[in-house]
Amino acid sequence: MTNQISVENLSVITFKNKPVVTTELLAKVYGTTAHSITKNHRSNIDRFEEGKHYFKIEGSDLREFKNKVTNGDFVASRAKHLVLWTERGAARHAKMLETDQAWEVFEKLEDHYFNSKSDSPKENTLIEQKADPIMVTIPTDGRWLVVYKNGKHQVINVDGHNVVNVEYIQKLQRDSNLLIELLQNYRQRTQVLQGDKSGDILNIPLIK
């Protein structure tokens, strides 16, 4: 079977901020059939870990993914679920097929697809845009924080990071200041007991 698809020109498809390929696309570039890919997966199910080698999507995730994929040949319109292969999953299939074409294509996928330098923002990438009080472009994948600073909007990827409400930070600062004040007051009372300070401070409640 002749490979008619140029890996170098493939548009990168992402899911959960990771490049993935569908079973149909993987079969075409490896020079095999989708049935063979599925059969190898089912026959070696213990060698594939969901979230590491592949993602299985359905429901709303599947509907959103179908809308994002422009080439309908890679996703069946009536599919009730879909398996998306990660770089490690694609490598495992190349190993199982054990053909020169599969290994050659996988090397190209490594260089031009899974690890390509695209315009899509990566983790910890900061995107600066001109100030616009109405419209801010946010990528569809991942978790993003929009910050307005120095006349520009900044869209920051926060995948893998906890986002804390600023009100909690301010409350923590207030509680910390109160604790410092209490400790200082307690120290002064200790100095009274040691005879180093006037006892007037003892007439003031420790906690107001």
PDB file of N, CA and C in Angstrom, residues 137-178:
ATOM      1  N   THR A 137      -8.498  36.500  22.419  1.00  0.00           N
ATOM      2  CA  THR A 137      -8.462  35.167  21.846  1.00  0.00           C
ATOM      3  C   THR A 137      -7.820  34.189  22.824  1.00  0.00           C
ATOM      4  N   ILE A 138      -8.548  33.112  23.150  1.00  0.00           N
ATOM      5  CA  ILE A 138      -8.063  32.095  24.072  1.00  0.00           C
ATOM      6  C   ILE A 138      -8.089  30.744  23.353  1.00  0.00           C
ATOM      7  N   PRO A 139      -6.997  29.957  23.371  1.00  0.00           N
ATOM      8  CA  PRO A 139      -6.987  28.641  22.733  1.00  0.00           C
ATOM      9  C   PRO A 139      -8.074  27.742  23.312  1.00  0.00           C
ATOM     10  N   THR A 140      -8.578  26.816  22.487  1.00  0.00           N
ATOM     11  CA  THR A 140      -9.669  25.945  22.927  1.00  0.00           C
ATOM     12  C   THR A 140      -9.191  24.855  23.866  1.00  0.00           C
ATOM     13  N   ASP A 141      -7.912  24.459  23.779  1.00  0.00           N
ATOM     14  CA  ASP A 141      -7.392  23.380  24.617  1.00  0.00           C
ATOM     15  C   ASP A 141      -6.642  23.947  25.818  1.00  0.00           C
ATOM     16  N   GLY A 142      -6.758  23.248  26.945  1.00  0.00           N
ATOM     17  CA  GLY A 142      -5.984  23.623  28.116  1.00  0.00           C
ATOM     18  C   GLY A 142      -6.701  24.639  29.004  1.00  0.00           C
ATOM     19  N   ARG A 143      -6.027  25.031  30.078  1.00  0.00           N
ATOM     20  CA  ARG A 143      -6.533  26.002  31.040  1.00  0.00           C
ATOM     21  C   ARG A 143      -5.708  27.278  30.907  1.00  0.00           C
ATOM     22  N   TRP A 144      -6.391  28.434  30.818  1.00  0.00           N
ATOM     23  CA  TRP A 144      -5.694  29.680  30.501  1.00  0.00           C
ATOM     24  C   TRP A 144      -6.115  30.785  31.462  1.00  0.00           C
ATOM     25  N   LEU A 145      -5.176  31.647  31.777  1.00  0.00           N
ATOM     26  CA  LEU A 145      -5.420  32.790  32.644  1.00  0.00           C
ATOM     27  C   LEU A 145      -5.197  34.064  31.832  1.00  0.00           C
ATOM     28  N   VAL A 146      -6.174  34.952  31.832  1.00  0.00           N
ATOM     29  CA  VAL A 146      -6.067  36.207  31.091  1.00  0.00           C
ATOM     30  C   VAL A 146      -5.718  37.323  32.080  1.00  0.00           C
ATOM     31  N   VAL A 147      -4.614  38.026  31.797  1.00  0.00           N
ATOM     32  CA  VAL A 147      -4.143  39.101  32.672  1.00  0.00           C
ATOM     33  C   VAL A 147      -4.016  40.374  31.848  1.00  0.00           C
ATOM     34  N   TYR A 148      -4.494  41.492  32.389  1.00  0.00           N
ATOM     35  CA  TYR A 148      -4.331  42.786  31.728  1.00  0.00           C
ATOM     36  C   TYR A 148      -3.222  43.540  32.436  1.00  0.00           C
ATOM     37  N   LYS A 149      -2.122  43.821  31.716  1.00  0.00           N
ATOM     38  CA  LYS A 149      -0.961  44.442  32.330  1.00  0.00           C
ATOM     39  C   LYS A 149      -0.228  45.298  31.308  1.00  0.00           C
ATOM     40  N   ASN A 150       0.164  46.501  31.729  1.00  0.00           N
ATOM     41  CA  ASN A 150       0.950  47.414  30.882  1.00  0.00           C
ATOM     42  C   ASN A 150       0.286  47.670  29.530  1.00  0.00           C
ATOM     43  N   GLY A 151      -1.035  47.784  29.558  1.00  0.00           N
ATOM     44  CA  GLY A 151      -1.739  48.103  28.323  1.00  0.00           C
ATOM     45  C   GLY A 151      -1.918  46.934  27.377  1.00  0.00           C
ATOM     46  N   LYS A 152      -1.612  45.715  27.809  1.00  0.00           N
ATOM     47  CA  LYS A 152      -1.742  44.547  26.942  1.00  0.00           C
ATOM     48  C   LYS A 152      -2.448  43.421  27.684  1.00  0.00           C
ATOM     49  N   HIS A 153      -3.138  42.604  26.878  1.00  0.00           N
ATOM     50  CA  HIS A 153      -3.693  41.381  27.446  1.00  0.00           C
ATOM     51  C   HIS A 153      -2.631  40.292  27.374  1.00  0.00           C
ATOM     52  N   GLN A 154      -2.533  39.519  28.432  1.00  0.00           N
ATOM     53  CA  GLN A 154      -1.612  38.387  28.451  1.00  0.00           C
ATOM     54  C   GLN A 154      -2.404  37.122  28.730  1.00  0.00           C
ATOM     55  N   VAL A 155      -2.251  36.122  27.848  1.00  0.00           N
ATOM     56  CA  VAL A 155      -2.938  34.846  28.008  1.00  0.00           C
ATOM     57  C   VAL A 155      -1.904  33.808  28.417  1.00  0.00           C
ATOM     58  N   ILE A 156      -2.029  33.288  29.633  1.00  0.00           N
ATOM     59  CA  ILE A 156      -1.015  32.404  30.206  1.00  0.00           C
ATOM     60  C   ILE A 156      -1.577  31.005  30.391  1.00  0.00           C
ATOM     61  N   ASN A 157      -0.843  30.009  29.902  1.00  0.00           N
ATOM     62  CA  ASN A 157      -1.252  28.617  30.091  1.00  0.00           C
ATOM     63  C   ASN A 157      -0.978  28.205  31.536  1.00  0.00           C
ATOM     64  N   VAL A 158      -1.997  27.694  32.220  1.00  0.00           N
ATOM     65  CA  VAL A 158      -1.852  27.309  33.630  1.00  0.00           C
ATOM     66  C   VAL A 158      -2.084  25.812  33.830  1.00  0.00           C
ATOM     67  N   ASP A 159      -1.921  25.007  32.760  1.00  0.00           N
ATOM     68  CA  ASP A 159      -2.027  23.562  32.921  1.00  0.00           C
ATOM     69  C   ASP A 159      -0.974  23.080  33.908  1.00  0.00           C
ATOM     70  N   GLY A 160      -1.367  22.242  34.831  1.00  0.00           N
ATOM     71  CA  GLY A 160      -0.437  21.708  35.813  1.00  0.00           C
ATOM     72  C   GLY A 160      -0.178  22.637  36.980  1.00  0.00           C
ATOM     73  N   HIS A 161      -0.868  23.783  37.001  1.00  0.00           N
ATOM     74  CA  HIS A 161      -0.692  24.738  38.093  1.00  0.00           C
ATOM     75  C   HIS A 161      -2.037  24.995  38.759  1.00  0.00           C
ATOM     76  N   ASN A 162      -2.006  25.266  40.052  1.00  0.00           N
ATOM     77  CA  ASN A 162      -3.211  25.632  40.771  1.00  0.00           C
ATOM     78  C   ASN A 162      -3.428  27.132  40.663  1.00  0.00           C
ATOM     79  N   VAL A 163      -4.639  27.523  40.360  1.00  0.00           N
ATOM     80  CA  VAL A 163      -4.975  28.939  40.263  1.00  0.00           C
ATOM     81  C   VAL A 163      -5.736  29.329  41.524  1.00  0.00           C
ATOM     82  N   VAL A 164      -5.193  30.279  42.294  1.00  0.00           N
ATOM     83  CA  VAL A 164      -5.778  30.680  43.569  1.00  0.00           C
ATOM     84  C   VAL A 164      -6.443  32.045  43.416  1.00  0.00           C
ATOM     85  N   ASN A 165      -7.652  32.157  43.926  1.00  0.00           N
ATOM     86  CA  ASN A 165      -8.377  33.425  43.900  1.00  0.00           C
ATOM     87  C   ASN A 165      -7.595  34.467  44.693  1.00  0.00           C
ATOM     88  N   VAL A 166      -7.505  35.684  44.158  1.00  0.00           N
ATOM     89  CA  VAL A 166      -6.717  36.743  44.808  1.00  0.00           C
ATOM     90  C   VAL A 166      -7.285  37.084  46.180  1.00  0.00           C
ATOM     91  N   GLU A 167      -8.597  36.877  46.381  1.00  0.00           N
ATOM     92  CA  GLU A 167      -9.201  37.174  47.685  1.00  0.00           C
ATOM     93  C   GLU A 167      -8.613  36.271  48.775  1.00  0.00           C
ATOM     94  N   TYR A 168      -8.304  35.011  48.402  1.00  0.00           N
ATOM     95  CA  TYR A 168      -7.698  34.105  49.366  1.00  0.00           C
ATOM     96  C   TYR A 168      -6.280  34.562  49.731  1.00  0.00           C
ATOM     97  N   ILE A 169      -5.554  35.064  48.739  1.00  0.00           N
ATOM     98  CA  ILE A 169      -4.201  35.577  48.994  1.00  0.00           C
ATOM     99  C   ILE A 169      -4.267  36.775  49.934  1.00  0.00           C
ATOM    100  N   GLN A 170      -5.217  37.672  49.686  1.00  0.00           N
ATOM    101  CA  GLN A 170      -5.349  38.855  50.529  1.00  0.00           C
ATOM    102  C   GLN A 170      -5.747  38.474  51.952  1.00  0.00           C
ATOM    103  N   LYS A 171      -6.630  37.489  52.099  1.00  0.00           N
ATOM    104  CA  LYS A 171      -7.029  37.028  53.433  1.00  0.00           C
ATOM    105  C   LYS A 171      -5.842  36.409  54.153  1.00  0.00           C
ATOM    106  N   LEU A 172      -5.037  35.646  53.425  1.00  0.00           N
ATOM    107  CA  LEU A 172      -3.849  35.044  54.027  1.00  0.00           C
ATOM    108  C   LEU A 172      -2.885  36.119  54.513  1.00  0.00           C
ATOM    109  N   GLN A 173      -2.729  37.190  53.730  1.00  0.00           N
ATOM    110  CA  GLN A 173      -1.860  38.287  54.144  1.00  0.00           C
ATOM    111  C   GLN A 173      -2.386  38.955  55.415  1.00  0.00           C
ATOM    112  N   ARG A 174      -3.716  39.176  55.484  1.00  0.00           N
ATOM    113  CA  ARG A 174      -4.305  39.798  56.676  1.00  0.00           C
ATOM    114  C   ARG A 174      -4.117  38.906  57.897  1.00  0.00           C
ATOM    115  N   ASP A 175      -4.361  37.597  57.734  1.00  0.00           N
ATOM    116  CA  ASP A 175      -4.198  36.672  58.854  1.00  0.00           C
ATOM    117  C   ASP A 175      -2.745  36.611  59.308  1.00  0.00           C
ATOM    118  N   SER A 176      -1.819  36.677  58.346  1.00  0.00           N
ATOM    119  CA  SER A 176      -0.394  36.643  58.693  1.00  0.00           C
ATOM    120  C   SER A 176       0.001  37.882  59.483  1.00  0.00           C
ATOM    121  N   ASN A 177      -0.513  39.042  59.062  1.00  0.00           N
ATOM    122  CA  ASN A 177      -0.207  40.285  59.781  1.00  0.00           C
ATOM    123  C   ASN A 177      -0.772  40.254  61.195  1.00  0.00           C
ATOM    124  N   LEU A 178      -1.985  39.688  61.337  1.00  0.00           N
ATOM    125  CA  LEU A 178      -2.588  39.580  62.667  1.00  0.00           C
ATOM    126  C   LEU A 178      -1.770  38.664  63.571  1.00  0.00           C
TER     127      LEU A 178
END
